[in-house]
PDB file of C-alpha atoms in Angstrom:
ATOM      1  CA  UNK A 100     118.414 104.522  72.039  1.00 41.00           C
ATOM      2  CA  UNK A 101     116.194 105.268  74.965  1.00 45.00           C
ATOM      3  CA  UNK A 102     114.829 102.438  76.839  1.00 46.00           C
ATOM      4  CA  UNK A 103     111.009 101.350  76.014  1.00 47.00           C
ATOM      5  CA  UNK A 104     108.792 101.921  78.631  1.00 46.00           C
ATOM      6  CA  UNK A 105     105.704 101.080  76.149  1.00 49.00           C
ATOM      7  CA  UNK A 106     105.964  97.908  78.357  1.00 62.00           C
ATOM      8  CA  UNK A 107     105.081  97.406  81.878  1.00 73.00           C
ATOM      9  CA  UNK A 108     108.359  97.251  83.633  1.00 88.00           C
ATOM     10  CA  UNK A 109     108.867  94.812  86.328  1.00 94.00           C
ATOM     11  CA  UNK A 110     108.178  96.814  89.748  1.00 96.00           C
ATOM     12  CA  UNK A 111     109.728  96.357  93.393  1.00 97.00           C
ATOM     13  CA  UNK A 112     109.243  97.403  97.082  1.00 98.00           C
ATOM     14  CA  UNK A 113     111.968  98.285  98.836  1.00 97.00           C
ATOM     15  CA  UNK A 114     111.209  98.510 102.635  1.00 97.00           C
ATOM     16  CA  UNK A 115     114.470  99.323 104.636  1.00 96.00           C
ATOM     17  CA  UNK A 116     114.996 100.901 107.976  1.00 95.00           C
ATOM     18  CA  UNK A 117     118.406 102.460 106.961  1.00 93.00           C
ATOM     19  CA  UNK A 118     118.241 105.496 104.697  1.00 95.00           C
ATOM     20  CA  UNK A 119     121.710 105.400 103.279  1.00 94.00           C
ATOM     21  CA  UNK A 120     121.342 101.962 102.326  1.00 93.00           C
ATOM     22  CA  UNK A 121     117.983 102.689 101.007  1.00 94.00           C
ATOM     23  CA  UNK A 122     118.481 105.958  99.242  1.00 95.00           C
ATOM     24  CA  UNK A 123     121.860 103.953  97.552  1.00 95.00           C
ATOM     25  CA  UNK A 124     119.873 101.409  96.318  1.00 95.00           C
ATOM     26  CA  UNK A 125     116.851 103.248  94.908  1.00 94.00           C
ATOM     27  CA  UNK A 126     119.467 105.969  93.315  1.00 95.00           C
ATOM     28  CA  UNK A 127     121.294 102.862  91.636  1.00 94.00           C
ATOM     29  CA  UNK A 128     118.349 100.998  90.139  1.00 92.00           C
ATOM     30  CA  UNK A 129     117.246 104.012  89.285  1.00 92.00           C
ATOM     31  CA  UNK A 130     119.972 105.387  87.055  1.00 93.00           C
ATOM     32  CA  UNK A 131     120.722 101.539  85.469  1.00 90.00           C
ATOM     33  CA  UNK A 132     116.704 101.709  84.451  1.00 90.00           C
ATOM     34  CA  UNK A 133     116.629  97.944  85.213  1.00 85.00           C
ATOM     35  CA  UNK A 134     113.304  98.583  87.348  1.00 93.00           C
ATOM     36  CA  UNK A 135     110.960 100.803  88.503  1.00 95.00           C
ATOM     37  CA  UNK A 136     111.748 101.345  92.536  1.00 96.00           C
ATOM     38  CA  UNK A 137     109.584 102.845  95.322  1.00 96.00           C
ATOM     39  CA  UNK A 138     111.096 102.413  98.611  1.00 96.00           C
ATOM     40  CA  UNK A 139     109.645 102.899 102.338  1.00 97.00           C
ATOM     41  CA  UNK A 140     111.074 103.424 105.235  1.00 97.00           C
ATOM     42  CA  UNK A 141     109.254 101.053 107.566  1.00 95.00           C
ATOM     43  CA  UNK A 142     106.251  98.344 107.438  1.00 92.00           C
ATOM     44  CA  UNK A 143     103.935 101.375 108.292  1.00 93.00           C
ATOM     45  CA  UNK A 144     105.123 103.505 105.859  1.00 95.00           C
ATOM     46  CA  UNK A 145     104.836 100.670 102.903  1.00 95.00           C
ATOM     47  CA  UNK A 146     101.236  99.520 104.117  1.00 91.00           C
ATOM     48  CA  UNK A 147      99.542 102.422 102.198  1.00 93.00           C
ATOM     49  CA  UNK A 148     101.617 102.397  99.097  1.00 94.00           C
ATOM     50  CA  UNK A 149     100.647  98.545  98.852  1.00 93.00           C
ATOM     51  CA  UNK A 150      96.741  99.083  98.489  1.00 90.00           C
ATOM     52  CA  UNK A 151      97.784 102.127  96.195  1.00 92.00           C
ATOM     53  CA  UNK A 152      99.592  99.726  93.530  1.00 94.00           C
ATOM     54  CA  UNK A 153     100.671  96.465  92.865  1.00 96.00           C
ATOM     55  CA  UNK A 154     104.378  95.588  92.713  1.00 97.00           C
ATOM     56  CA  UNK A 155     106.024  92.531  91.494  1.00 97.00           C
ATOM     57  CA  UNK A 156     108.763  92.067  93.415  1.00 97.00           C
ATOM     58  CA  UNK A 157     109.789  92.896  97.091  1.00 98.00           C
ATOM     59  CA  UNK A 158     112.966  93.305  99.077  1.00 97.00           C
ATOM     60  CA  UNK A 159     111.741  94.175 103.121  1.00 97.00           C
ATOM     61  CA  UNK A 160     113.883  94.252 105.766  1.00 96.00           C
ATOM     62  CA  UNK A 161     112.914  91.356 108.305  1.00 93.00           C
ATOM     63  CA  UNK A 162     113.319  94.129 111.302  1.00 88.00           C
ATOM     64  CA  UNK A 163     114.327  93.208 114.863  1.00 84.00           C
ATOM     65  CA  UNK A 164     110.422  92.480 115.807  1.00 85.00           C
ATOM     66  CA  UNK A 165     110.253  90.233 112.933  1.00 86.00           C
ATOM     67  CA  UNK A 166     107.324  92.881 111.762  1.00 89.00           C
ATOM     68  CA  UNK A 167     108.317  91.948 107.740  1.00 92.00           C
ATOM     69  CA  UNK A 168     106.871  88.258 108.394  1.00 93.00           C
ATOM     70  CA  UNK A 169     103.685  89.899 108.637  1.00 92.00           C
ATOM     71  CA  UNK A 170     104.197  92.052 105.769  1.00 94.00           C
ATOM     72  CA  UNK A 171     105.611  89.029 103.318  1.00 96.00           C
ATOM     73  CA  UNK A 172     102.161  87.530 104.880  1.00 95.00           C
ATOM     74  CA  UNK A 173     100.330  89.942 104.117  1.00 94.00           C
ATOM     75  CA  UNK A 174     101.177  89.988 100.418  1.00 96.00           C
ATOM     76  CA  UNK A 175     100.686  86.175 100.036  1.00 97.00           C
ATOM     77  CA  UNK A 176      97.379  86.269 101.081  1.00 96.00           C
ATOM     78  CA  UNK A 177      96.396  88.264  98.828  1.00 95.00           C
ATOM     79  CA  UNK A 178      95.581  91.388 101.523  1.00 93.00           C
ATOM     80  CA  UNK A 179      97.486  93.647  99.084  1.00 94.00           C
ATOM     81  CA  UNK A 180      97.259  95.210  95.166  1.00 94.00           C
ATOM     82  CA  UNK A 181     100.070  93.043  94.559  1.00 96.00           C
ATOM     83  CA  UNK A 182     100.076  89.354  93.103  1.00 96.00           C
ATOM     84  CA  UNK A 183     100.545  86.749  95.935  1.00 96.00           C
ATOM     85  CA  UNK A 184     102.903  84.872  94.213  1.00 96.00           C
ATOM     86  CA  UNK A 185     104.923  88.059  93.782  1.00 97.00           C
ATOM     87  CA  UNK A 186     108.922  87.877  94.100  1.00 97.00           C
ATOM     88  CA  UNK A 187     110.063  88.130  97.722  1.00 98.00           C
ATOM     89  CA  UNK A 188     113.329  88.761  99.471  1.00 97.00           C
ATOM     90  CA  UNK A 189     114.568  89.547 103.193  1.00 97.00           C
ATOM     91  CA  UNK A 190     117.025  91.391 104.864  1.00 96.00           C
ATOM     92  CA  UNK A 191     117.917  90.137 107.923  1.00 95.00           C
ATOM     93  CA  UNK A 192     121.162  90.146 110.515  1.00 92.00           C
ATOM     94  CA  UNK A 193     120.461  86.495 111.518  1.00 90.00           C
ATOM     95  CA  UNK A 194     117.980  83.196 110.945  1.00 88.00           C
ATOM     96  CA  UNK A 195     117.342  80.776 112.798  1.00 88.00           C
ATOM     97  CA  UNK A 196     115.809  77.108 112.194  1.00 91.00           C
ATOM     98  CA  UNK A 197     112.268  78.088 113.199  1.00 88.00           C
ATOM     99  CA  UNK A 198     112.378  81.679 110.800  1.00 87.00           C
ATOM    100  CA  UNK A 199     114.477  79.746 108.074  1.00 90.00           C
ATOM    101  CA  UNK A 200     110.871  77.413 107.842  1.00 93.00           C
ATOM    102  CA  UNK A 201     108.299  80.251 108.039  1.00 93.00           C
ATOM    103  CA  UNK A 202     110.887  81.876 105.148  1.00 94.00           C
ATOM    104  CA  UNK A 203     110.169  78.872 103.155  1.00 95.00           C
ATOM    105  CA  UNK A 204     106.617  78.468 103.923  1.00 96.00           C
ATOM    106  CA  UNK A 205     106.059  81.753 102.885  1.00 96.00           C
ATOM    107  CA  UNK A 206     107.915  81.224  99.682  1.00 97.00           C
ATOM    108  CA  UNK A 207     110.423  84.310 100.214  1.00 97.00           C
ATOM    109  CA  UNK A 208     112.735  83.679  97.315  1.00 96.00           C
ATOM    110  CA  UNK A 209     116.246  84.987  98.832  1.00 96.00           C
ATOM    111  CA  UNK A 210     117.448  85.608 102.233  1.00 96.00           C
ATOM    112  CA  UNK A 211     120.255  88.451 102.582  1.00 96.00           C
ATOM    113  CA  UNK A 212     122.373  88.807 105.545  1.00 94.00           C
ATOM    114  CA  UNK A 213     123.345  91.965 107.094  1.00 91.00           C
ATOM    115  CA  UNK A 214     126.124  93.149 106.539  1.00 91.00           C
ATOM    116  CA  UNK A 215     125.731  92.870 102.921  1.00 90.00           C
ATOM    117  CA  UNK A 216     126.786  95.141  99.961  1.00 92.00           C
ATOM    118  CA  UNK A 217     124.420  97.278  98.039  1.00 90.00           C
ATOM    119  CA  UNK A 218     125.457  95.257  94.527  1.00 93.00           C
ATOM    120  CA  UNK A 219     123.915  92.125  96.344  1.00 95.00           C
ATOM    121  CA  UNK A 220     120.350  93.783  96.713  1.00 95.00           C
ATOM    122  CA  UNK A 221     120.760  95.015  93.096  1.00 94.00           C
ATOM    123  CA  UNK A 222     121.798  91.762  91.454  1.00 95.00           C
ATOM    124  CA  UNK A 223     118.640  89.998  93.344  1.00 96.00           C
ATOM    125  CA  UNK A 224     116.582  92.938  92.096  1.00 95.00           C
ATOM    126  CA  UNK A 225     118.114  92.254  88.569  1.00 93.00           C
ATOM    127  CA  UNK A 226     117.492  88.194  89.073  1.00 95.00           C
ATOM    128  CA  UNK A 227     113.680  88.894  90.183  1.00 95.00           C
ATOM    129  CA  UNK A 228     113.025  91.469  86.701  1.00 93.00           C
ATOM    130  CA  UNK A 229     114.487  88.599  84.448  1.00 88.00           C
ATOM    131  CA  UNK A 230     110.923  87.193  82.884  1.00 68.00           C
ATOM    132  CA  UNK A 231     112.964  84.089  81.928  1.00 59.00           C
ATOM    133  CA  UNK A 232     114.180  83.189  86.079  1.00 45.00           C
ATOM    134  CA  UNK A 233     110.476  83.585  86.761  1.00 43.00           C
ATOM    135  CA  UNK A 234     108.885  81.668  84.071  1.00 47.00           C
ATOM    136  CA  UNK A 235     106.816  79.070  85.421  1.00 45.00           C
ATOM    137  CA  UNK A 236     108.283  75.447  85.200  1.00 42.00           C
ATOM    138  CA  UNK A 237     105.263  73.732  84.262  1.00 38.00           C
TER     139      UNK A 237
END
């Protein structure tokens, strides 16, 4: 039976650097249908497609210049198509104290340390579509 797509289906951002790593992981998601994936190559490149459409969920790689900070910031204050509230996570090779506190302050959701496998970015792509992991509390 195919898949019903009647619904909106949950949405991410995937902003990564690397192309193999990139290309991998859109191809993946892809072909398991478990979201719909548009991936960018840098902060520049996703800027556009973010006042284009919204997206519900985001996976950006933090970047040597710490450039994603201003991209996660961007999306929770509301400068973007996207909900501010919308499902964050980072790539990064390292955190420190002061980064691990603007990560929290800026309510990024999961932290993933490079290097990391592909099935990692996929099962927190999985975790962020599940409606019932997102479900308000309250």
């Amino acid at each position: 039976m195919a898949p019903d797509h009647s619904t909106k289906r949950f949405s991410i951002l995937l902003v990564e650097p690397y192309s193999v790593v990139r290309s991998t992981v859109a191809s993946v998601a892809r072909s398991l249908d478990i979201v719909d994936i548009q991936d960018a190559p840098s902060i520049d490149a996703a800027t556009p497609l973010l006042r284009a459409r919204a997206f519900d969920g985001f996976v950006i790689a933090l970047g040597d210049d710490r450039a994603g900070l201003a991209l996660v910031s961007l999306i929770r204050n509301g400068g973007t198509s996207s909900p501010s509230t919308a499902a964050v996570a980072i790539t990064t090779e390292s955190v420190d104290q002061e980064s691990i506190a603007t990560l929290k302050k800026l309510d990024v959701r999961r932290v993933l340390l490079k290097p990391f496998k592909v099935k990692t970015i996929l099962e927190t792509i999985n975790a962020f579509a599940q409606p019932d992991r997102n479900a308000d509390p309250s």
